[in-house]
Amino acid sequence: MEHQLKELPHDPAAVRGITAANGSTKARLERAAIQLFVQKGVDATTTREIAFEAGVAEGTLYRHFKSKDELAEGAFFFVHSHLAAIIQKAGANNSSLSDQISGVVSAICDFADDDWDLFRFHLLFTHHYLPRRHDDDNPVTAVEQLIRMAIKDGLILASPEEETVRLMSAMALGPILQTALHIAYGRLIGPMSAYKSSLTDGVHRVLSAHQSQGAPL
Amino acid sequence: MEHQLKELPHDPAAVRGITAANGSTKARLERAAIQLFVQKGVDATTTREIAFEAGVAEGTLYRHFKSKDELAEGAFFFVHSHLAAIIQKAGANNSSLSDQISGVVSAICDFADDDWDLFRFHLLFTHHYLPRRHDDDNPVTAVEQLIRMAIKDGLILASPEEETVRLMSAMALGPILQTALHIAYGRLIGPMSAYKSSLTDGVHRVLSAHQSQGAPL
DNA sequence: CCTAAATGTGTGAGCGTTCACTCACGGCGG
DNA sequence: CCGCCGTGAGTGAACGCTCACACATTTAGG
């Protein structure tokens, strides 16, 4: 709990314009960086632009971050472990499979809507940062854990083999993340929350795929 | 049909090493570029590296491509429209919903396995190139078209509204693409084809989500 | 309580490096 | 002879990052 963007999830829909006197300098730099990263890509965004959008000089960025890369990576893994925690909590707070699924879907949607730029940044640049680390503090492992438990408790009828758990995790996350991507690409209109019930239903059906065919929900 | 990487899908598992005398110079450049793009990212890959891996001088790259970006973009949209065609064909060749789904899943898996680097490049860098164009020659529109027809023919019980079609398209593609991503990240072991039946089953269930609950397949 | 040192924050010109791209030259097939 | 392909040193521009300086706030000592 040190550099973990404590100031990022604040003030929804603020600090949009240049030289907004809102929030700390570090927070404004993070906010400006995320917006630019999402619009133009990380590599195409220069430190000069980030500083300009945050209303400070370029050198100031290096008072708060060791490098542009540390800034981006920090933001990414902040979301990464935040999502992991959200999923874990939503799963632990519910006993029935239906409640677990709707809880996780709801939590992810709310988080995405609450700070869409940040969520979109994580969504679009996963491939850039994910190969760098492989610890257990990540959303997919959290989902796998929930599925593993659900199988063990008989809530999902499937074999508890690792390969099966991983595949079911991918297939369960698929509809959610693909829907988020479609929103990011302008194919669907947001917010994510608008699709909560459909997504819950869809994930439910995917996870019951290994049950006996035709079994009612 | 001009710069469309006519020479890319050839020779599976060839031209891996440096200065492989295989294929045309243009094809070797494309192959080397894709490999590097996938390994290090597009921006982090230099034209010198591409040329070196292809076994030619840097200037040669500019005999065949206007720019590094044109090379990357060309490869991306080649896959993009190729996937669209594959999906359209797999849908047109089958009448029942089950056959359509398994046909599309099978076609995507085969294409991915046939040239994994190329497919992975498309998968990982969609966000970079997709916002640049919005024509109808893309995989998602092809899937939407299949779903729209299936609804119209009564094969899927859902309202034919555009918003519904788009959402179902996202949820149907989700399991497939997320599984591909998990393979790309090393969470699942390939090939894609190994998951054909599970994916077919999962997509089938997602698409029946709007039918009356508990209806057998 | 005053002062001085230390620490934290902001500045922007400048540095060194890297990279996409060019171009003059050379060989080769038609 | 002309067009095509390949070459690699060279170029201009852009970028990440540094640093000497300035100002504010906090800390320490007599």
XYZ file of N, CA, C and O in Angstrom, chain A residues 63-198:
544
model
N 9.057 13.883 -10.351
C 9.058 14.031 -8.891
C 8.160 12.974 -8.251
O 8.307 12.625 -7.088
N 7.213 12.458 -9.046
C 6.219 11.548 -8.484
C 6.331 10.127 -9.014
O 5.813 9.199 -8.409
N 6.985 9.982 -10.155
C 7.130 8.646 -10.736
C 8.549 8.474 -11.243
O 9.124 9.405 -11.800
N 9.053 7.290 -11.069
C 10.423 7.026 -11.513
C 10.531 7.124 -13.023
O 11.567 7.523 -13.568
N 9.490 6.720 -13.698
C 9.524 6.751 -15.165
C 8.098 6.721 -15.686
O 7.154 6.427 -14.949
N 7.941 7.017 -16.946
C 6.625 6.920 -17.579
C 6.103 5.491 -17.466
O 4.905 5.266 -17.244
N 7.000 4.552 -17.607
C 6.590 3.151 -17.564
C 6.091 2.762 -16.175
O 5.117 2.005 -16.056
N 6.744 3.272 -15.138
C 6.306 2.956 -13.781
C 4.904 3.508 -13.541
O 4.067 2.872 -12.897
N 4.656 4.685 -14.074
C 3.317 5.278 -13.960
C 2.260 4.377 -14.588
O 1.236 4.047 -13.975
N 2.525 3.943 -15.799
C 1.553 3.113 -16.515
C 1.394 1.756 -15.842
O 0.269 1.294 -15.610
N 2.512 1.144 -15.519
C 2.472 -0.176 -14.903
C 1.781 -0.123 -13.542
O 1.010 -1.022 -13.181
N 2.044 0.935 -12.784
C 1.398 1.083 -11.488
C -0.101 1.165 -11.617
O -0.837 0.505 -10.866
N -0.565 1.951 -12.585
C -2.002 2.079 -12.794
C -2.599 0.739 -13.195
O -3.661 0.336 -12.711
N -1.903 0.031 -14.070
C -2.431 -1.248 -14.528
C -2.578 -2.236 -13.376
O -3.655 -2.837 -13.196
N -1.550 -2.391 -12.590
C -1.606 -3.419 -11.549
C -2.452 -2.990 -10.363
O -2.921 -3.834 -9.597
N -2.657 -1.684 -10.245
C -3.639 -1.220 -9.265
C -5.021 -1.759 -9.621
O -5.720 -2.353 -8.797
N -5.421 -1.591 -10.857
C -6.708 -2.117 -11.308
C -6.717 -3.636 -11.217
O -7.710 -4.240 -10.798
N -5.589 -4.225 -11.600
C -5.506 -5.681 -11.634
C -5.814 -6.282 -10.263
O -6.687 -7.161 -10.144
N -5.134 -5.820 -9.239
C -5.369 -6.420 -7.920
C -6.689 -5.934 -7.331
O -7.328 -6.660 -6.558
N -7.108 -4.727 -7.719
C -8.409 -4.245 -7.258
C -9.527 -5.149 -7.776
O -10.442 -5.517 -7.038
N -9.468 -5.503 -9.033
C -10.456 -6.410 -9.609
C -10.411 -7.772 -8.936
O -11.453 -8.376 -8.654
N -9.210 -8.240 -8.661
C -9.084 -9.528 -7.978
C -9.790 -9.484 -6.629
O -10.539 -10.402 -6.270
N -9.584 -8.410 -5.882
C -10.199 -8.281 -4.564
C -11.716 -8.203 -4.674
O -12.453 -8.838 -3.910
N -12.189 -7.424 -5.634
C -13.628 -7.273 -5.859
C -14.289 -8.615 -6.145
O -15.333 -8.959 -5.594
N -13.659 -9.387 -7.003
C -14.226 -10.682 -7.383
C -14.234 -11.629 -6.195
O -15.231 -12.313 -5.931
N -13.133 -11.632 -5.480
C -13.036 -12.514 -4.326
C -14.116 -12.188 -3.300
O -14.791 -13.076 -2.773
N -14.283 -10.892 -3.050
C -15.267 -10.468 -2.055
C -16.685 -10.816 -2.503
O -17.492 -11.364 -1.739
N -16.987 -10.524 -3.759
C -18.331 -10.809 -4.267
C -18.634 -12.298 -4.206
O -19.770 -12.704 -3.987
N -17.602 -13.113 -4.387
C -17.819 -14.548 -4.306
C -17.991 -15.024 -2.879
O -18.818 -15.882 -2.595
N -17.214 -14.429 -1.964
C -17.260 -14.868 -0.569
C -18.557 -14.461 0.117
O -19.016 -15.114 1.043
N -19.155 -13.352 -0.345
C -20.359 -12.846 0.316
C -21.639 -13.570 -0.087
O -22.719 -13.226 0.378
N -21.531 -14.499 -1.005
C -22.741 -15.180 -1.474
C -22.538 -16.681 -1.448
O -21.453 -17.180 -1.726
N -23.595 -17.389 -1.140
C -23.473 -18.834 -1.008
C -23.957 -19.570 -2.248
O -23.286 -20.447 -2.769
N -25.118 -19.182 -2.765
C -25.628 -19.894 -3.932
C -24.870 -19.471 -5.187
O -24.326 -18.377 -5.259
N -24.841 -20.344 -6.145
C -24.112 -20.056 -7.380
C -24.700 -18.837 -8.081
O -23.962 -17.968 -8.560
N -26.030 -18.758 -8.125
C -26.675 -17.620 -8.783
C -26.257 -16.303 -8.142
O -25.928 -15.335 -8.839
N -26.244 -16.278 -6.816
C -25.858 -15.050 -6.132
C -24.393 -14.714 -6.358
O -24.020 -13.550 -6.508
N -23.567 -15.730 -6.379
C -22.140 -15.488 -6.641
C -21.941 -14.870 -8.015
O -21.235 -13.868 -8.169
N -22.577 -15.457 -9.010
C -22.410 -14.957 -10.377
C -22.932 -13.533 -10.499
O -22.243 -12.644 -11.007
N -24.139 -13.301 -10.025
C -24.686 -11.950 -10.170
C -23.878 -10.962 -9.331
O -23.707 -9.804 -9.716
N -23.334 -11.421 -8.209
C -22.500 -10.542 -7.402
C -21.223 -10.144 -8.119
O -20.841 -8.965 -8.136
N -20.566 -11.114 -8.718
C -19.323 -10.822 -9.426
C -19.599 -9.930 -10.644
O -18.912 -8.934 -10.879
N -20.610 -10.292 -11.415
C -20.949 -9.495 -12.593
C -21.270 -8.064 -12.179
O -20.788 -7.091 -12.771
N -22.063 -7.928 -11.145
C -22.462 -6.604 -10.685
C -21.256 -5.793 -10.229
O -21.124 -4.610 -10.552
N -20.364 -6.424 -9.494
C -19.187 -5.717 -8.993
C -18.297 -5.242 -10.129
O -17.807 -4.109 -10.127
N -18.101 -6.100 -11.106
C -17.252 -5.720 -12.239
C -17.900 -4.570 -13.011
O -17.234 -3.587 -13.377
N -19.189 -4.673 -13.262
C -19.877 -3.611 -14.010
C -19.798 -2.285 -13.272
O -19.525 -1.238 -13.877
N -20.038 -2.312 -11.974
C -19.997 -1.074 -11.200
C -18.610 -0.456 -11.221
O -18.454 0.761 -11.374
N -17.621 -1.306 -11.049
C -16.252 -0.790 -11.077
C -15.934 -0.170 -12.438
O -15.326 0.899 -12.528
N -16.348 -0.848 -13.483
C -16.077 -0.335 -14.831
C -16.765 1.002 -15.054
O -16.170 1.946 -15.584
N -18.015 1.097 -14.651
C -18.748 2.344 -14.855
C -18.212 3.478 -13.987
O -18.202 4.640 -14.396
N -17.755 3.112 -12.804
C -17.287 4.133 -11.862
C -16.074 4.867 -12.397
O -15.895 6.054 -12.161
N -15.216 4.169 -13.089
C -14.044 4.816 -13.675
C -13.745 4.121 -15.000
O -12.842 3.308 -15.094
N -14.515 4.488 -15.979
C -14.473 3.806 -17.257
C -13.112 3.906 -17.934
O -12.604 2.946 -18.498
N -12.495 5.072 -17.887
C -11.179 5.236 -18.506
C -10.163 4.279 -17.901
O -9.400 3.629 -18.619
N -10.187 4.184 -16.586
C -9.233 3.313 -15.906
C -9.488 1.846 -16.253
O -8.565 1.086 -16.544
N -10.762 1.468 -16.234
C -11.118 0.088 -16.560
C -10.758 -0.238 -18.008
O -10.207 -1.286 -18.314
N -11.045 0.704 -18.883
C -10.753 0.497 -20.302
C -9.249 0.378 -20.527
O -8.781 -0.412 -21.340
N -8.495 1.189 -19.803
C -7.035 1.100 -19.891
C -6.572 -0.317 -19.533
O -5.763 -0.910 -20.244
N -7.112 -0.848 -18.459
C -6.748 -2.203 -18.059
C -7.158 -3.223 -19.108
O -6.414 -4.137 -19.449
N -8.360 -3.030 -19.635
C -8.901 -3.949 -20.625
C -8.067 -3.980 -21.903
O -7.772 -5.041 -22.441
N -7.677 -2.803 -22.367
C -7.024 -2.708 -23.668
C -5.533 -3.010 -23.626
O -4.943 -3.375 -24.635
N -4.920 -2.834 -22.443
C -3.468 -2.987 -22.402
C -3.017 -4.166 -21.560
O -1.854 -4.226 -21.157
N -3.950 -5.075 -21.310
C -3.593 -6.279 -20.573
C -2.414 -6.985 -21.229
O -1.460 -7.379 -20.554
N -2.473 -7.104 -22.535
C -1.437 -7.866 -23.229
C -0.069 -7.234 -23.061
O 0.956 -7.878 -23.221
N -0.042 -5.934 -22.743
C 1.239 -5.241 -22.617
C 1.900 -5.515 -21.273
O 3.113 -5.631 -21.180
N 1.078 -5.585 -20.216
C 1.640 -5.675 -18.872
C 1.544 -7.059 -18.262
O 2.325 -7.383 -17.372
N 0.599 -7.864 -18.713
C 0.380 -9.146 -18.079
C 1.575 -10.073 -18.178
O 1.942 -10.696 -17.177
N 2.208 -10.190 -19.330
C 3.331 -11.123 -19.418
C 4.472 -10.803 -18.469
O 5.367 -11.608 -18.286
N 4.454 -9.624 -17.833
C 5.575 -9.253 -16.965
C 5.497 -9.896 -15.588
O 6.494 -10.020 -14.897
N 4.315 -10.208 -15.135
C 4.168 -10.770 -13.797
C 3.273 -12.000 -13.841
O 2.390 -12.114 -14.665
N 3.449 -12.854 -12.878
C 2.559 -14.011 -12.771
C 2.308 -14.368 -11.316
O 2.497 -15.494 -10.895
N 1.880 -13.395 -10.528
C 1.553 -13.711 -9.147
C 0.086 -14.139 -9.043
O -0.623 -14.249 -10.035
N -0.358 -14.394 -7.823
C -1.714 -14.916 -7.627
C -2.738 -13.812 -7.423
O -3.932 -14.079 -7.278
N -2.268 -12.574 -7.394
C -3.155 -11.454 -7.096
C -3.761 -10.909 -8.387
O -3.542 -9.758 -8.752
N -4.529 -11.722 -9.086
C -5.099 -11.275 -10.353
C -6.528 -11.777 -10.506
O -6.934 -12.749 -9.870
N -7.315 -11.085 -11.324
C -8.746 -11.382 -11.436
C -9.030 -12.800 -11.915
O -9.990 -13.428 -11.434
N -8.238 -13.279 -12.834
C -8.532 -14.599 -13.394
C -8.339 -15.684 -12.351
O -9.161 -16.608 -12.226
N -7.269 -15.586 -11.589
C -7.050 -16.559 -10.527
C -8.183 -16.521 -9.510
O -8.607 -17.561 -8.987
N -8.691 -15.303 -9.252
C -9.818 -15.178 -8.322
C -11.044 -15.907 -8.851
O -11.738 -16.615 -8.106
N -11.311 -15.741 -10.140
C -12.454 -16.440 -10.738
C -12.237 -17.950 -10.695
O -13.153 -18.711 -10.354
N -11.021 -18.358 -11.019
C -10.721 -19.786 -10.973
C -10.979 -20.361 -9.591
O -11.529 -21.463 -9.452
N -10.598 -19.609 -8.583
C -10.799 -20.068 -7.206
C -12.283 -20.263 -6.902
O -12.694 -21.266 -6.309
N -13.095 -19.292 -7.347
C -14.538 -19.407 -7.122
C -15.112 -20.634 -7.823
O -15.928 -21.371 -7.261
N -14.678 -20.844 -9.045
C -15.192 -21.986 -9.808
C -14.738 -23.294 -9.178
O -15.517 -24.249 -9.058
N -13.493 -23.312 -8.734
C -12.973 -24.524 -8.101
C -13.827 -24.897 -6.887
O -14.190 -26.060 -6.683
N -14.130 -23.860 -6.093
C -14.942 -24.100 -4.896
C -16.347 -24.555 -5.273
O -16.907 -25.462 -4.647
N -16.912 -23.903 -6.277
C -18.275 -24.243 -6.690
C -18.353 -25.686 -7.174
O -19.351 -26.380 -6.942
N -17.311 -26.137 -7.847
C -17.287 -27.534 -8.281
C -17.198 -28.463 -7.069
O -17.919 -29.457 -6.956
N -16.306 -28.076 -6.151
C -16.112 -28.903 -4.959
C -17.401 -29.005 -4.138
O -17.701 -30.054 -3.551
N -18.166 -27.896 -4.105
C -19.416 -27.890 -3.343
C -20.595 -28.463 -4.119
O -21.735 -28.437 -3.634
N -20.345 -28.874 -5.336
C -21.413 -29.454 -6.126
C -22.346 -28.445 -6.765
O -23.402 -28.812 -7.279
N -21.971 -27.172 -6.701
C -22.812 -26.148 -7.315
C -22.643 -26.142 -8.828
O -23.536 -25.738 -9.569
N -21.476 -26.542 -9.276
C -21.242 -26.722 -10.704
C -20.871 -28.180 -10.915
O -19.991 -28.699 -10.222
N -21.562 -28.795 -11.864
C -21.286 -30.210 -12.112
C -20.204 -30.338 -13.167
O -20.479 -30.272 -14.368
N -18.976 -30.457 -12.723
C -17.861 -30.624 -13.650
C -16.717 -31.261 -12.896
O -16.721 -31.328 -11.664
N -15.742 -31.755 -13.631
C -14.586 -32.354 -12.977
C -13.700 -31.248 -12.415
O -13.598 -30.178 -12.996
N -13.072 -31.493 -11.270
C -12.275 -30.454 -10.635
C -10.851 -30.362 -11.161
O -9.997 -29.772 -10.503
N -10.609 -30.914 -12.341
C -9.254 -30.837 -12.901
C -8.885 -29.386 -13.205
O -9.730 -28.573 -13.550
N -7.591 -29.099 -13.061
C -7.105 -27.732 -13.290
C -7.453 -27.224 -14.685
O -7.893 -26.096 -14.865
N -7.266 -28.087 -15.658
C -7.508 -27.678 -17.038
C -8.970 -27.295 -17.240
O -9.292 -26.317 -17.916
N -9.865 -28.053 -16.640
C -11.288 -27.747 -16.746
C -11.615 -26.420 -16.071
O -12.346 -25.585 -16.626
N -11.067 -26.226 -14.878
C -11.310 -24.980 -14.140
C -10.835 -23.783 -14.953
O -11.534 -22.764 -15.060
N -9.658 -23.895 -15.538
C -9.119 -22.771 -16.313
C -9.967 -22.485 -17.543
O -10.203 -21.327 -17.897
N -10.421 -23.547 -18.189
C -11.258 -23.340 -19.367
C -12.591 -22.694 -18.988
O -13.061 -21.758 -19.649
N -13.188 -23.169 -17.921
C -14.471 -22.595 -17.500
C -14.294 -21.135 -17.086
O -15.174 -20.301 -17.307
N -13.176 -20.838 -16.487
C -12.891 -19.449 -16.116
C -12.828 -18.552 -17.349
O -13.395 -17.450 -17.375
N -12.140 -19.026 -18.376
C -12.061 -18.247 -19.611
C -13.438 -18.070 -20.242
O -13.810 -16.969 -20.671
N -14.213 -19.139 -20.253
C -15.518 -19.063 -20.907
C -16.503 -18.223 -20.101
O -17.433 -17.634 -20.655
N -16.319 -18.196 -18.785
C -17.206 -17.375 -17.959
C -16.867 -15.895 -18.082
O -17.757 -15.035 -18.148
N -15.574 -15.584 -18.106
C -15.165 -14.187 -18.229
C -15.413 -13.658 -19.637
O -15.589 -12.452 -19.831
N -15.411 -14.546 -20.619
C -15.556 -14.138 -22.013
C -16.692 -13.183 -22.289
O -16.466 -12.091 -22.805
N -17.939 -13.566 -21.996
C -19.055 -12.675 -22.304
C -18.922 -11.303 -21.642
O -19.214 -10.277 -22.264
N -18.456 -11.278 -20.412
C -18.322 -10.007 -19.693
C -17.296 -9.112 -20.374
O -17.578 -7.951 -20.708
N -16.112 -9.657 -20.590
C -15.038 -8.823 -21.127
C -15.270 -8.458 -22.582
O -14.927 -7.362 -23.022
N -15.874 -9.373 -23.335
C -16.146 -9.060 -24.731
C -17.208 -7.971 -24.833
O -17.138 -7.097 -25.706
N -18.172 -8.013 -23.952
C -19.170 -6.940 -23.916
C -18.519 -5.603 -23.577
O -18.820 -4.579 -24.200
N -17.595 -5.642 -22.616
C -16.860 -4.414 -22.286
C -16.076 -3.906 -23.492
O -16.053 -2.702 -23.773
N -15.460 -4.813 -24.211
C -14.710 -4.418 -25.395
C -15.623 -3.805 -26.443
O -15.282 -2.814 -27.087
N -16.811 -4.404 -26.618
C -17.736 -3.859 -27.600
C -18.173 -2.453 -27.220
O -18.376 -1.606 -28.090
N -18.302 -2.196 -25.941
C -18.598 -0.832 -25.501
C -17.413 0.073 -25.813
O -17.577 1.187 -26.329
N -16.202 -0.422 -25.535
C -15.003 0.386 -25.784
C -14.862 0.715 -27.270
O -14.371 1.782 -27.626
N -15.292 -0.186 -28.125
C -15.164 0.036 -29.559
C -16.371 0.753 -30.149
O -16.438 0.954 -31.374
N -17.338 1.064 -29.324
C -18.504 1.794 -29.828
C -19.550 0.911 -30.482
O -20.470 1.410 -31.125
N -19.411 -0.409 -30.327
C -20.410 -1.311 -30.921
C -21.635 -1.432 -30.037
O -22.730 -1.726 -30.516
N -21.426 -1.288 -28.762
C -22.533 -1.275 -27.805
C -22.455 0.037 -27.042
O -21.368 0.575 -26.836
N -23.610 0.544 -26.637
C -23.582 1.762 -25.848
C -23.642 1.410 -24.363
O -24.394 0.533 -23.955
N -22.775 2.078 -23.608
C -22.665 1.814 -22.182
C -23.888 2.307 -21.443
O -24.874 2.682 -22.076
N -23.900 2.274 -20.127
C -22.836 1.741 -19.283
C -22.894 0.228 -19.180
O -23.879 -0.396 -19.581
N -21.854 -0.342 -18.631
C -21.807 -1.785 -18.401
C -23.009 -2.267 -17.597
O -23.552 -3.351 -17.859
N -23.414 -1.463 -16.620
C -24.501 -1.884 -15.723
C -25.776 -2.212 -16.479
O -26.601 -3.011 -16.013
N -25.941 -1.616 -17.650
C -27.147 -1.868 -18.424
C -27.264 -3.330 -18.826
O -28.354 -3.804 -19.155
N -26.145 -4.049 -18.812
C -26.155 -5.430 -19.283
C -26.012 -6.439 -18.154
O -25.794 -7.633 -18.396
N -26.134 -5.951 -16.927
C -25.935 -6.830 -15.772
C -26.760 -8.110 -15.852
O -26.248 -9.216 -15.697
N -28.068 -7.966 -16.088
C -28.919 -9.159 -16.031
C -28.610 -10.105 -17.187
O -28.539 -11.324 -16.994
N -28.395 -9.556 -18.378
C -28.053 -10.412 -19.514
C -26.739 -11.138 -19.277
O -26.607 -12.336 -19.584
